[in-house]
Coordinates of N, CA and C and ligand atoms in Angstrom, one line a residue:
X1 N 0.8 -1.2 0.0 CA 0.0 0.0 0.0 C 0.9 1.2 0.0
X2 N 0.3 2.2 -0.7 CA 1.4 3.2 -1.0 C 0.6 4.6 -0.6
X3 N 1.2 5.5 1.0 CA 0.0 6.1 1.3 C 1.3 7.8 1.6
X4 N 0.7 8.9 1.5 CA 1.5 9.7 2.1 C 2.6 9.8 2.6
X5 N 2.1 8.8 3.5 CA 3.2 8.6 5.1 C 4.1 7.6 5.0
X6 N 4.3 6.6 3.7 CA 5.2 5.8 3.9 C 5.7 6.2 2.4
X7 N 7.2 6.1 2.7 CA 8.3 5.8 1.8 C 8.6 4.2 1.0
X8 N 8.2 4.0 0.3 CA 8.6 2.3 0.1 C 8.5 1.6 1.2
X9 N 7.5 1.7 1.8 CA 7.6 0.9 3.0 C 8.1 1.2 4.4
X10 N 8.8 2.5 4.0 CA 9.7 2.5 5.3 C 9.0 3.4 6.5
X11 N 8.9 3.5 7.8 CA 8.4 4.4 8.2 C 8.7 5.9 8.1
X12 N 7.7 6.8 8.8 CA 7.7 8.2 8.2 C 7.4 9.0 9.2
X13 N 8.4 9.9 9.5 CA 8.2 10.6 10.6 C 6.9 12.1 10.1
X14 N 6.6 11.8 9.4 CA 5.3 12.4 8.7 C 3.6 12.3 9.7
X15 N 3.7 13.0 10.8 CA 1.9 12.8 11.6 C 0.9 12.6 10.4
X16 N 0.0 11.7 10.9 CA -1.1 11.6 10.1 C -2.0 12.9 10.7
X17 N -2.8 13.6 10.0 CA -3.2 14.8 10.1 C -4.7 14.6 9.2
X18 N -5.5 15.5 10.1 CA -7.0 15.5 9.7 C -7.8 14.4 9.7
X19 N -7.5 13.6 10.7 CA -8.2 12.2 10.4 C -9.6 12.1 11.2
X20 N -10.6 11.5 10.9 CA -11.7 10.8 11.3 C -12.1 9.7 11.5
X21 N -13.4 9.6 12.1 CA -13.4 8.0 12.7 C -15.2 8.4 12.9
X22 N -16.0 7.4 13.0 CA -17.0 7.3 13.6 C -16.9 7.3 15.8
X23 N -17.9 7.5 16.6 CA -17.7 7.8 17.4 C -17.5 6.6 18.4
X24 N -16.7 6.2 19.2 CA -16.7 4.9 19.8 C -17.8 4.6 20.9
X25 N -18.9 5.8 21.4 CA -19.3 5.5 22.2 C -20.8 6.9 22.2
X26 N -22.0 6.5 22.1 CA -22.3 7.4 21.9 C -23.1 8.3 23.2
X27 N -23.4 9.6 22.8 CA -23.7 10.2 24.2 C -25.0 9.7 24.9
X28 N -25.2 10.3 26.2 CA -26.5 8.9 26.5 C -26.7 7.6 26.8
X29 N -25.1 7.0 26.6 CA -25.0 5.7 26.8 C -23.7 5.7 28.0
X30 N -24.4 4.1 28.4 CA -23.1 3.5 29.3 C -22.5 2.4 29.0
X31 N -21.5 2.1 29.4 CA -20.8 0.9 29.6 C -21.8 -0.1 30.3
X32 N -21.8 -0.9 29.5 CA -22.7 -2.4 29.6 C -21.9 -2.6 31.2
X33 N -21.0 -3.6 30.8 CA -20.3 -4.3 32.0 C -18.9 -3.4 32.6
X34 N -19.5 -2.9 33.8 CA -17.8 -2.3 34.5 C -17.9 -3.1 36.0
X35 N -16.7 -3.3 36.4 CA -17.0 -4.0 37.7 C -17.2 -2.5 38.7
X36 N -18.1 -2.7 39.2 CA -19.0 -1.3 40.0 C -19.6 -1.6 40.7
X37 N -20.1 -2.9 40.4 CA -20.9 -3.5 41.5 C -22.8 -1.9 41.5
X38 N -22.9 -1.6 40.0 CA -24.0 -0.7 40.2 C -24.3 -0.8 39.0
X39 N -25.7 -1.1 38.7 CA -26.4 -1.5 37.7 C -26.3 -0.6 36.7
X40 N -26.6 -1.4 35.3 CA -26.7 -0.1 34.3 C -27.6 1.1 34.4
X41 N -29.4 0.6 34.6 CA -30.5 1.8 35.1 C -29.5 2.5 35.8
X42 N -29.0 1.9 37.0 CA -28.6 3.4 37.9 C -27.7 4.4 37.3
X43 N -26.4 3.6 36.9 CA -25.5 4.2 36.1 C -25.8 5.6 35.1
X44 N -27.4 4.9 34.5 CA -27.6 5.9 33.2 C -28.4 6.9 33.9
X45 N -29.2 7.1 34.7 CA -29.8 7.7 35.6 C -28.3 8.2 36.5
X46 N -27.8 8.3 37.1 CA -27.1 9.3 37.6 C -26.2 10.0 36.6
X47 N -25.6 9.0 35.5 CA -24.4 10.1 34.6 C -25.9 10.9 33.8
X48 N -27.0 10.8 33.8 CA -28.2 11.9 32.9 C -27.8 12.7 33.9
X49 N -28.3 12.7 35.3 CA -28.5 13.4 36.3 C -27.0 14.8 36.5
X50 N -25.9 13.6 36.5 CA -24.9 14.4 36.8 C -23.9 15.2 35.9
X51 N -24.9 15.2 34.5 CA -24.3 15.7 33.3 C -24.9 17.2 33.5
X52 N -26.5 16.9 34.1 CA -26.7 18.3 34.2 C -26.6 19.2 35.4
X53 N -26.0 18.4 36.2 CA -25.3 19.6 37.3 C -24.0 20.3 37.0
X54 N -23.1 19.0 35.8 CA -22.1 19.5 35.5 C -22.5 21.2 34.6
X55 N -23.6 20.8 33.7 CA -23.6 21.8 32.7 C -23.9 23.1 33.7
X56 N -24.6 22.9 34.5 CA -25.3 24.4 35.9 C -23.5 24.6 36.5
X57 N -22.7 23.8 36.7 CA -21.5 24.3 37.8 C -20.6 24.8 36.6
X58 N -20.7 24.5 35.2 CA -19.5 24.7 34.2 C -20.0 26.2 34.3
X59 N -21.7 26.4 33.7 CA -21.9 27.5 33.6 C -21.7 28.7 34.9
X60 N -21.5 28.4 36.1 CA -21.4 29.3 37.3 C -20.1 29.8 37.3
X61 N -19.2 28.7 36.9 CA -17.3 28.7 36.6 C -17.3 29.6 35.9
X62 N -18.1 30.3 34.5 CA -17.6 30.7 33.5 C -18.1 32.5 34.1
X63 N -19.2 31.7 34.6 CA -20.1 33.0 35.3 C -18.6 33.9 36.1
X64 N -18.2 33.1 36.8 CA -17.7 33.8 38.1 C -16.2 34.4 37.1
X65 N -15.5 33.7 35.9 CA -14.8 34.8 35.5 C -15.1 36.1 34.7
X66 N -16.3 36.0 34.1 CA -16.5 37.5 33.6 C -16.5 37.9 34.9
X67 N -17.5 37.5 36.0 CA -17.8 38.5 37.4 C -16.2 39.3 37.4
X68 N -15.0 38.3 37.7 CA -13.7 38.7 37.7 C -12.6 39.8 36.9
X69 N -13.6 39.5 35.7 CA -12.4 40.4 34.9 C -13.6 41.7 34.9
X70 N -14.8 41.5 34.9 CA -15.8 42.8 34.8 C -16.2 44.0 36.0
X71 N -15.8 43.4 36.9 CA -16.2 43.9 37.9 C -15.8 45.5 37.9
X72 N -16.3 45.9 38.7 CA -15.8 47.6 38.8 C -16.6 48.1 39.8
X73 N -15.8 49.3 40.7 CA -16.1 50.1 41.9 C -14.8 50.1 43.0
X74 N -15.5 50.1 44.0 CA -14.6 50.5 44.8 C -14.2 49.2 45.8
X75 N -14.8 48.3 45.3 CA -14.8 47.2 45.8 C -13.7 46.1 45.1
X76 N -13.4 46.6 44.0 CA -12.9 46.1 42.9 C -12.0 44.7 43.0
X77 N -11.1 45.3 44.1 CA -10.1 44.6 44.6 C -10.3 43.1 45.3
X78 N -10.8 43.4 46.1 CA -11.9 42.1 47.0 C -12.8 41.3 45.8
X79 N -13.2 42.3 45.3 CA -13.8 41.3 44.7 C -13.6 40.3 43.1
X80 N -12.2 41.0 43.1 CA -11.5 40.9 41.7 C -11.0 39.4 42.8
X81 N -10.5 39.3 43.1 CA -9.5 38.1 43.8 C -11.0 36.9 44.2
X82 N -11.7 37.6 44.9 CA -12.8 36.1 45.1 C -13.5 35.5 44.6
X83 N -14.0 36.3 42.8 CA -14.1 35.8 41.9 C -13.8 34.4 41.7
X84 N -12.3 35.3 41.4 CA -11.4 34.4 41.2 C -11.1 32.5 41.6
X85 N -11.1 33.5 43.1 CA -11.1 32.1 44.3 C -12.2 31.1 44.1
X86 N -12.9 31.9 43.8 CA -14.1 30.8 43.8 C -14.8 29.7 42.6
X87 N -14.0 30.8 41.4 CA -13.7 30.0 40.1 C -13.2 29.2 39.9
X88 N -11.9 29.1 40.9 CA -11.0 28.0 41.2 C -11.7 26.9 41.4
X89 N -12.5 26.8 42.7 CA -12.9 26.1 43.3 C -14.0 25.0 42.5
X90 N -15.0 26.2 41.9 CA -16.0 25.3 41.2 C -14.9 24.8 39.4
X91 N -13.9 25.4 39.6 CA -13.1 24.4 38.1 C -12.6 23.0 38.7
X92 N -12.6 23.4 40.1 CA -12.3 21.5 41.0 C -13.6 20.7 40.7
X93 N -14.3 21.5 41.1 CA -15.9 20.7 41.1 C -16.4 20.1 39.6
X94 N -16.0 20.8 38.6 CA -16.3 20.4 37.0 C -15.3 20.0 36.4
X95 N -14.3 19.5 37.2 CA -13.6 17.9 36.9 C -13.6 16.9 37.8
X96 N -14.3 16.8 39.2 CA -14.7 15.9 39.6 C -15.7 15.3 39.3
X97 N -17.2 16.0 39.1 CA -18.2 15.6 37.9 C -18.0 15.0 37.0
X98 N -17.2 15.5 36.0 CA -17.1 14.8 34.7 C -16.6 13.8 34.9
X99 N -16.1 13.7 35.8 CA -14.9 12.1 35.5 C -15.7 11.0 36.4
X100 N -16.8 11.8 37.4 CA -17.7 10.8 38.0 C -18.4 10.3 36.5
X101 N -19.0 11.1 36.1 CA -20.1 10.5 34.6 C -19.3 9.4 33.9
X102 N -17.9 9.9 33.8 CA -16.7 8.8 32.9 C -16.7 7.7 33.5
X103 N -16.1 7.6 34.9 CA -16.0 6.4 35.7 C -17.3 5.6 35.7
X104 N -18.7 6.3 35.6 CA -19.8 5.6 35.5 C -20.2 5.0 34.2
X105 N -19.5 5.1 33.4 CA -19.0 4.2 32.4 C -20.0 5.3 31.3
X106 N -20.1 7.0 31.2 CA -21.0 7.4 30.3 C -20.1 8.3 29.9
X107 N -20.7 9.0 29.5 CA -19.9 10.3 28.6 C -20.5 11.5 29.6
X108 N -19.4 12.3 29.8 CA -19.9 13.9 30.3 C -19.9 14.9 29.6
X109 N -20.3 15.7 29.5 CA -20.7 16.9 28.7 C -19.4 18.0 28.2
X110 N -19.3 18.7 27.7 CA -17.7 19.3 27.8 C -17.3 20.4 26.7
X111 N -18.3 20.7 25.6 CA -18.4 22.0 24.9 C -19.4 23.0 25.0
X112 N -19.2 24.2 25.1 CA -19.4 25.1 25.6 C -20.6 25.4 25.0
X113 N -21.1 25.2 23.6 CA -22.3 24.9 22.8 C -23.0 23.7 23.7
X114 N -22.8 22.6 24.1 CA -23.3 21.7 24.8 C -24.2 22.8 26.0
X115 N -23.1 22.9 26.8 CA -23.7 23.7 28.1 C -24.7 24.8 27.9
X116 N -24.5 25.2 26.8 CA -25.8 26.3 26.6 C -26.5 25.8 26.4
X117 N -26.6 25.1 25.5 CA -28.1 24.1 25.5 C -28.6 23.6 26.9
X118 N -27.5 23.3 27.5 CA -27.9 22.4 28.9 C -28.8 23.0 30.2
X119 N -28.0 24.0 30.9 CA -27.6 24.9 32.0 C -29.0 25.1 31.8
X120 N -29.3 25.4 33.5 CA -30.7 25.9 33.6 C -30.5 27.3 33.9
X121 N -29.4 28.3 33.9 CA -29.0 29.1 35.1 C -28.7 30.5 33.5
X122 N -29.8 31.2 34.0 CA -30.5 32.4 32.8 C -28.8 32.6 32.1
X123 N -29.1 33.1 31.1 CA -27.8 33.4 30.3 C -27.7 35.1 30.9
X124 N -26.3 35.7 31.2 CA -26.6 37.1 31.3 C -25.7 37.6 30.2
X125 N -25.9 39.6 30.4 CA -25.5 40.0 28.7 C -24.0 39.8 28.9
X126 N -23.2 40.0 27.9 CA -22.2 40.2 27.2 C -21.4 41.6 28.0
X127 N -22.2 42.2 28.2 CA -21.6 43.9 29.0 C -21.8 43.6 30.2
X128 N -21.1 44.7 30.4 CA -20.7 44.6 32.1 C -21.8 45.5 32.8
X129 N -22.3 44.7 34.3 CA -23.2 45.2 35.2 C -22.3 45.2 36.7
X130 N -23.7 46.2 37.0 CA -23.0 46.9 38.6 C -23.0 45.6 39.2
X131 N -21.9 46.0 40.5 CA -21.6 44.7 41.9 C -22.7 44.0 41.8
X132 N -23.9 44.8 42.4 CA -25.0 43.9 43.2 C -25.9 43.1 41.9
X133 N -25.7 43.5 41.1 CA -26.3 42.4 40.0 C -25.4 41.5 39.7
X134 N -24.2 41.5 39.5 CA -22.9 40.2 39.4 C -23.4 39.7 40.6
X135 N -23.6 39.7 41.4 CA -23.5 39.2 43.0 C -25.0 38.7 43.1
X136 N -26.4 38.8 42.6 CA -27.1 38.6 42.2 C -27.5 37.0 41.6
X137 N -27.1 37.8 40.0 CA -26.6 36.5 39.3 C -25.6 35.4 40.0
X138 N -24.6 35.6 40.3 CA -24.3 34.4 41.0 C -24.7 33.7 42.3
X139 N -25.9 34.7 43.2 CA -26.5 34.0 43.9 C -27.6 32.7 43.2
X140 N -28.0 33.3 42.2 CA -29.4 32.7 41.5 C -28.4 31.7 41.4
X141 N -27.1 31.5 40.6 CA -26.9 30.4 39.9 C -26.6 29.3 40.8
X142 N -26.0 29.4 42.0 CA -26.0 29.3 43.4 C -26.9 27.9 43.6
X143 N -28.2 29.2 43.7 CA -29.4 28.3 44.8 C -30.1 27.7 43.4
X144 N -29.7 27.3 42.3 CA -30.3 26.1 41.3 C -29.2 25.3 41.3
X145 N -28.0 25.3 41.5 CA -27.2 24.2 42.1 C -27.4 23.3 43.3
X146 N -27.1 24.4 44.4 CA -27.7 23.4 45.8 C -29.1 23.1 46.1
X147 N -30.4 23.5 45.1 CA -31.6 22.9 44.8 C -31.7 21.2 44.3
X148 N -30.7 21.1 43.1 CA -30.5 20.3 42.7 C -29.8 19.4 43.2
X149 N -28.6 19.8 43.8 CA -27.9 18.9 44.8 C -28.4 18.1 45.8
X150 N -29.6 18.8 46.7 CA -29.7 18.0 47.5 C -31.1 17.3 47.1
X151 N -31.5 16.7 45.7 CA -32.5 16.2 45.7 C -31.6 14.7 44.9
X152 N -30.5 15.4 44.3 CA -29.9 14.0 43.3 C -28.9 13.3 44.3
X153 N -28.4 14.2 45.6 CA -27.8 13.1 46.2 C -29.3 12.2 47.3
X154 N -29.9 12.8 47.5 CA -31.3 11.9 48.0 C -31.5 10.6 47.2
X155 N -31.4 11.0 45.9 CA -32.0 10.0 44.8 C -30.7 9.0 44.7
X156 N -29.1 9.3 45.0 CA -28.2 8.7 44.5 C -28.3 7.7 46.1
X157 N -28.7 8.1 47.1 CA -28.7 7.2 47.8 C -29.6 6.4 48.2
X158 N -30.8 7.0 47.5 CA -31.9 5.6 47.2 C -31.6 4.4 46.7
X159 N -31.0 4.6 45.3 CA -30.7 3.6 44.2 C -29.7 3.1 44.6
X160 N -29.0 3.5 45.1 CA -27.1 2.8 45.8 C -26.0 3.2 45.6
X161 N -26.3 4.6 44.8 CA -25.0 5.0 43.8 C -24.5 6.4 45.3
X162 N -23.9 5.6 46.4 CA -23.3 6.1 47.2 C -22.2 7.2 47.1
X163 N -21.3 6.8 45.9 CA -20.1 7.4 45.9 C -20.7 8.9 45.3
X164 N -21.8 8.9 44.5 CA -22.2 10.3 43.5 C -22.5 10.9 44.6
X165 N -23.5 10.6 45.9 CA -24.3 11.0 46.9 C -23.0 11.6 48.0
X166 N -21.4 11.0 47.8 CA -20.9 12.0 48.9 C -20.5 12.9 47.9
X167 N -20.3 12.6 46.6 CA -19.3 13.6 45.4 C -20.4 14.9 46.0
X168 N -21.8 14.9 46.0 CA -22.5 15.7 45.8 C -23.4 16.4 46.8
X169 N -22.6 15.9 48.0 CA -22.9 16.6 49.2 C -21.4 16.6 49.8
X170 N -20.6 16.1 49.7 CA -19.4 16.7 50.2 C -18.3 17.8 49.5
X171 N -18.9 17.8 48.4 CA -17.8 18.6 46.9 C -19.0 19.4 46.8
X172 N -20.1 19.0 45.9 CA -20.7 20.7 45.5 C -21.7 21.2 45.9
X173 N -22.4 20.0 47.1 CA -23.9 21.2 48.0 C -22.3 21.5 49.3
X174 N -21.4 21.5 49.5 CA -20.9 22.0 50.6 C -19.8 23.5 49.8
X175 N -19.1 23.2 49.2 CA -18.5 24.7 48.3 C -19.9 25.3 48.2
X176 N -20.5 24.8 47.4 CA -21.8 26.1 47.2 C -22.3 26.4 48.3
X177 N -22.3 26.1 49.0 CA -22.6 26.8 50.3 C -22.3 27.7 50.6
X178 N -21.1 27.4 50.8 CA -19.9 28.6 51.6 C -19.8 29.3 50.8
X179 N -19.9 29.4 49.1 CA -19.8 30.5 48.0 C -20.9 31.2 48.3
X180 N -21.8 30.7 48.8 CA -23.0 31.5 49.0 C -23.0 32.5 50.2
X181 N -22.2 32.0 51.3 CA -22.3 32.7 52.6 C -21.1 34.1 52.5
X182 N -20.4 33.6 51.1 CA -19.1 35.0 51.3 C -19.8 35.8 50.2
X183 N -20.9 35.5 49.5 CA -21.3 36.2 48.7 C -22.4 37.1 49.4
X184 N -23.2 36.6 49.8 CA -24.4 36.9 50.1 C -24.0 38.2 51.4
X185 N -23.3 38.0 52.1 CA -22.2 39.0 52.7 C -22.2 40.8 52.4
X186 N -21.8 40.6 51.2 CA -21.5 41.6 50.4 C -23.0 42.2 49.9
X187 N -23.7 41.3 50.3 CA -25.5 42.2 50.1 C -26.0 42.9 51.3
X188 N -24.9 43.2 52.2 CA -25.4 43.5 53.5 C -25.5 44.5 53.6
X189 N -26.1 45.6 53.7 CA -26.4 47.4 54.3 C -26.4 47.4 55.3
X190 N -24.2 47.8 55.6 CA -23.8 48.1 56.5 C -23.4 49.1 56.4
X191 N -23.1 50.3 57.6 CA -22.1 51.5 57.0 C -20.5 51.7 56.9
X192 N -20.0 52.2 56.1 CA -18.2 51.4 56.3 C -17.7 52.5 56.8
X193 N -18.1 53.6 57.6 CA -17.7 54.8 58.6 C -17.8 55.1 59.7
X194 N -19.2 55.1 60.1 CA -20.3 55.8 60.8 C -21.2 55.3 61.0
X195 N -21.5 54.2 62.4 CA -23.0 53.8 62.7 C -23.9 54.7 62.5
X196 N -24.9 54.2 62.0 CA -26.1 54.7 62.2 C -27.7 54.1 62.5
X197 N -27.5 53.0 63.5 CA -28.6 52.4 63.9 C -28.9 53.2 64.9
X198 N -30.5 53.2 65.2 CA -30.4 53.8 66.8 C -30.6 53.2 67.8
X199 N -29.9 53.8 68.7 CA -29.6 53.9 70.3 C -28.1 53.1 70.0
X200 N -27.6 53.3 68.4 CA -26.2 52.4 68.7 C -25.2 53.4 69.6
X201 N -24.0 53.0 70.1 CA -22.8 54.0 70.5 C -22.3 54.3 69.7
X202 N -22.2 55.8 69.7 CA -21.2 56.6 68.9 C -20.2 57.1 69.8
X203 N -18.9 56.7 69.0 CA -17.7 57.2 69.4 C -17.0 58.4 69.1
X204 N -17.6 59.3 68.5 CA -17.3 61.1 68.2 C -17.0 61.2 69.4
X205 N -15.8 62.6 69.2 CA -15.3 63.4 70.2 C -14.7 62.5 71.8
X206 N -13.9 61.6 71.1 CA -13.5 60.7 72.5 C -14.2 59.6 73.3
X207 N -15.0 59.5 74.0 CA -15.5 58.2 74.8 C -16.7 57.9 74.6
X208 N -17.3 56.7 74.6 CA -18.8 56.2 73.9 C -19.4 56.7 75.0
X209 N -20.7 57.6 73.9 CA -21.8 57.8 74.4 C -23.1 57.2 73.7
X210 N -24.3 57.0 74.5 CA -24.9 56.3 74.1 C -26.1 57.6 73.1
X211 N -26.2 56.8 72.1 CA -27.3 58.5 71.2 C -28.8 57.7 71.9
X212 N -29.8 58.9 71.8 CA -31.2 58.8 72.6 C -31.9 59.1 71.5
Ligands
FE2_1 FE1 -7.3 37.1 36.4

């Protein structure tokens, strides 16, 4: 056979390039037999399930770096970094997922066309919005995650599929939590000078007096 890549036979340090193949495995599906000791129904029933928490956590990941690079005010700083931080955290979370759906012998979700189609979590615009709407939006996207979490690890520990049920209360209803408690924070009307509750102590002119 006489093809590009070979010289009379000889080998060729020439890559084969542009190649195609039909797909080995199609989406929707699982691995017939893996030793798991967990049935196929369940299998295909949690990687469905856990494809679309992936698509809600990929979408919150991507959420939280516009939040990051868009942000603006006086807050900028603080909130340029916890973005960040928290980006981090949920990019842990949407490769522990995925590789749970793999290990359960299915396919996980993983282009960014996919996820739009997927995500339940509103699409926001392209331009940039004030703090408390960035802070907003990632609350919403938030509480449709830990909504969802704590009904599919319910259901993962009905069926037997234990290991999804800690993935998904030890990894992403517990991070979302806490992303929710340092966020939700920053919605607080407090004064960053000057109390002004009443009967609080004001400290003007030397030693607390109490206001009447
Ligand atoms: Fe950055």
């Amino acid at each position: 056979m006489t093809t590009t890549n070979t010289i009379q036979g000889r080998v060729s340090a020439q890559p084969r390039l542009h190649q195609t193949a039909p797909e080995i495995q199609a989406y929707g599906t699982v691995s017939h037999l893996l030793p798991l000791d967990l049935e196929e129904p369940v299998r295909l029933e949690m990687t469905e399930r856990l494809n679309q928490l992936l698509a809600d956590t990929i979408t919150v990941r991507d959420l939280y770096k516009k939040s990051h690079w868009q942000v603006a005010g006086p807050t900028f700083y603080q909130l340029h970094q916890l973005f960040d931080k928290h980006f981090s955290e949920q990019s842990a979370l949407v490769d522990a997922i995925a590789e749970r759906v793999q290990l359960l012998g299915g396919i996980s979700l993983a282009m960014a066309s996919d996820i739009a189609e997927t995500t339940r979590i509103a699409r926001p615009p392209r331009g940039r919005e004030e703090v408390p709407v960035q802070l907003s939006r990632l609350l919403d996207g938030h509480q449709v995650i830990i909504r969802d979490c704590r009904d599919l690890a319910r259901r993962a520990s009905t069926i037997g599929d234990d290991g999804s049920n800690d993935l998904v209360v030890s990894q992403v209803l517990r991070t979302n939590e806490l992303q929710v408690w340092f966020l939700s924070e920053h919605l607080v009307e407090v004064p960053l000078v000057e109390a002004r509750g009443q009967g609080e102590t004001n400290t003007r002119g030397g030693g607390p007096q109490t206001l009447i």
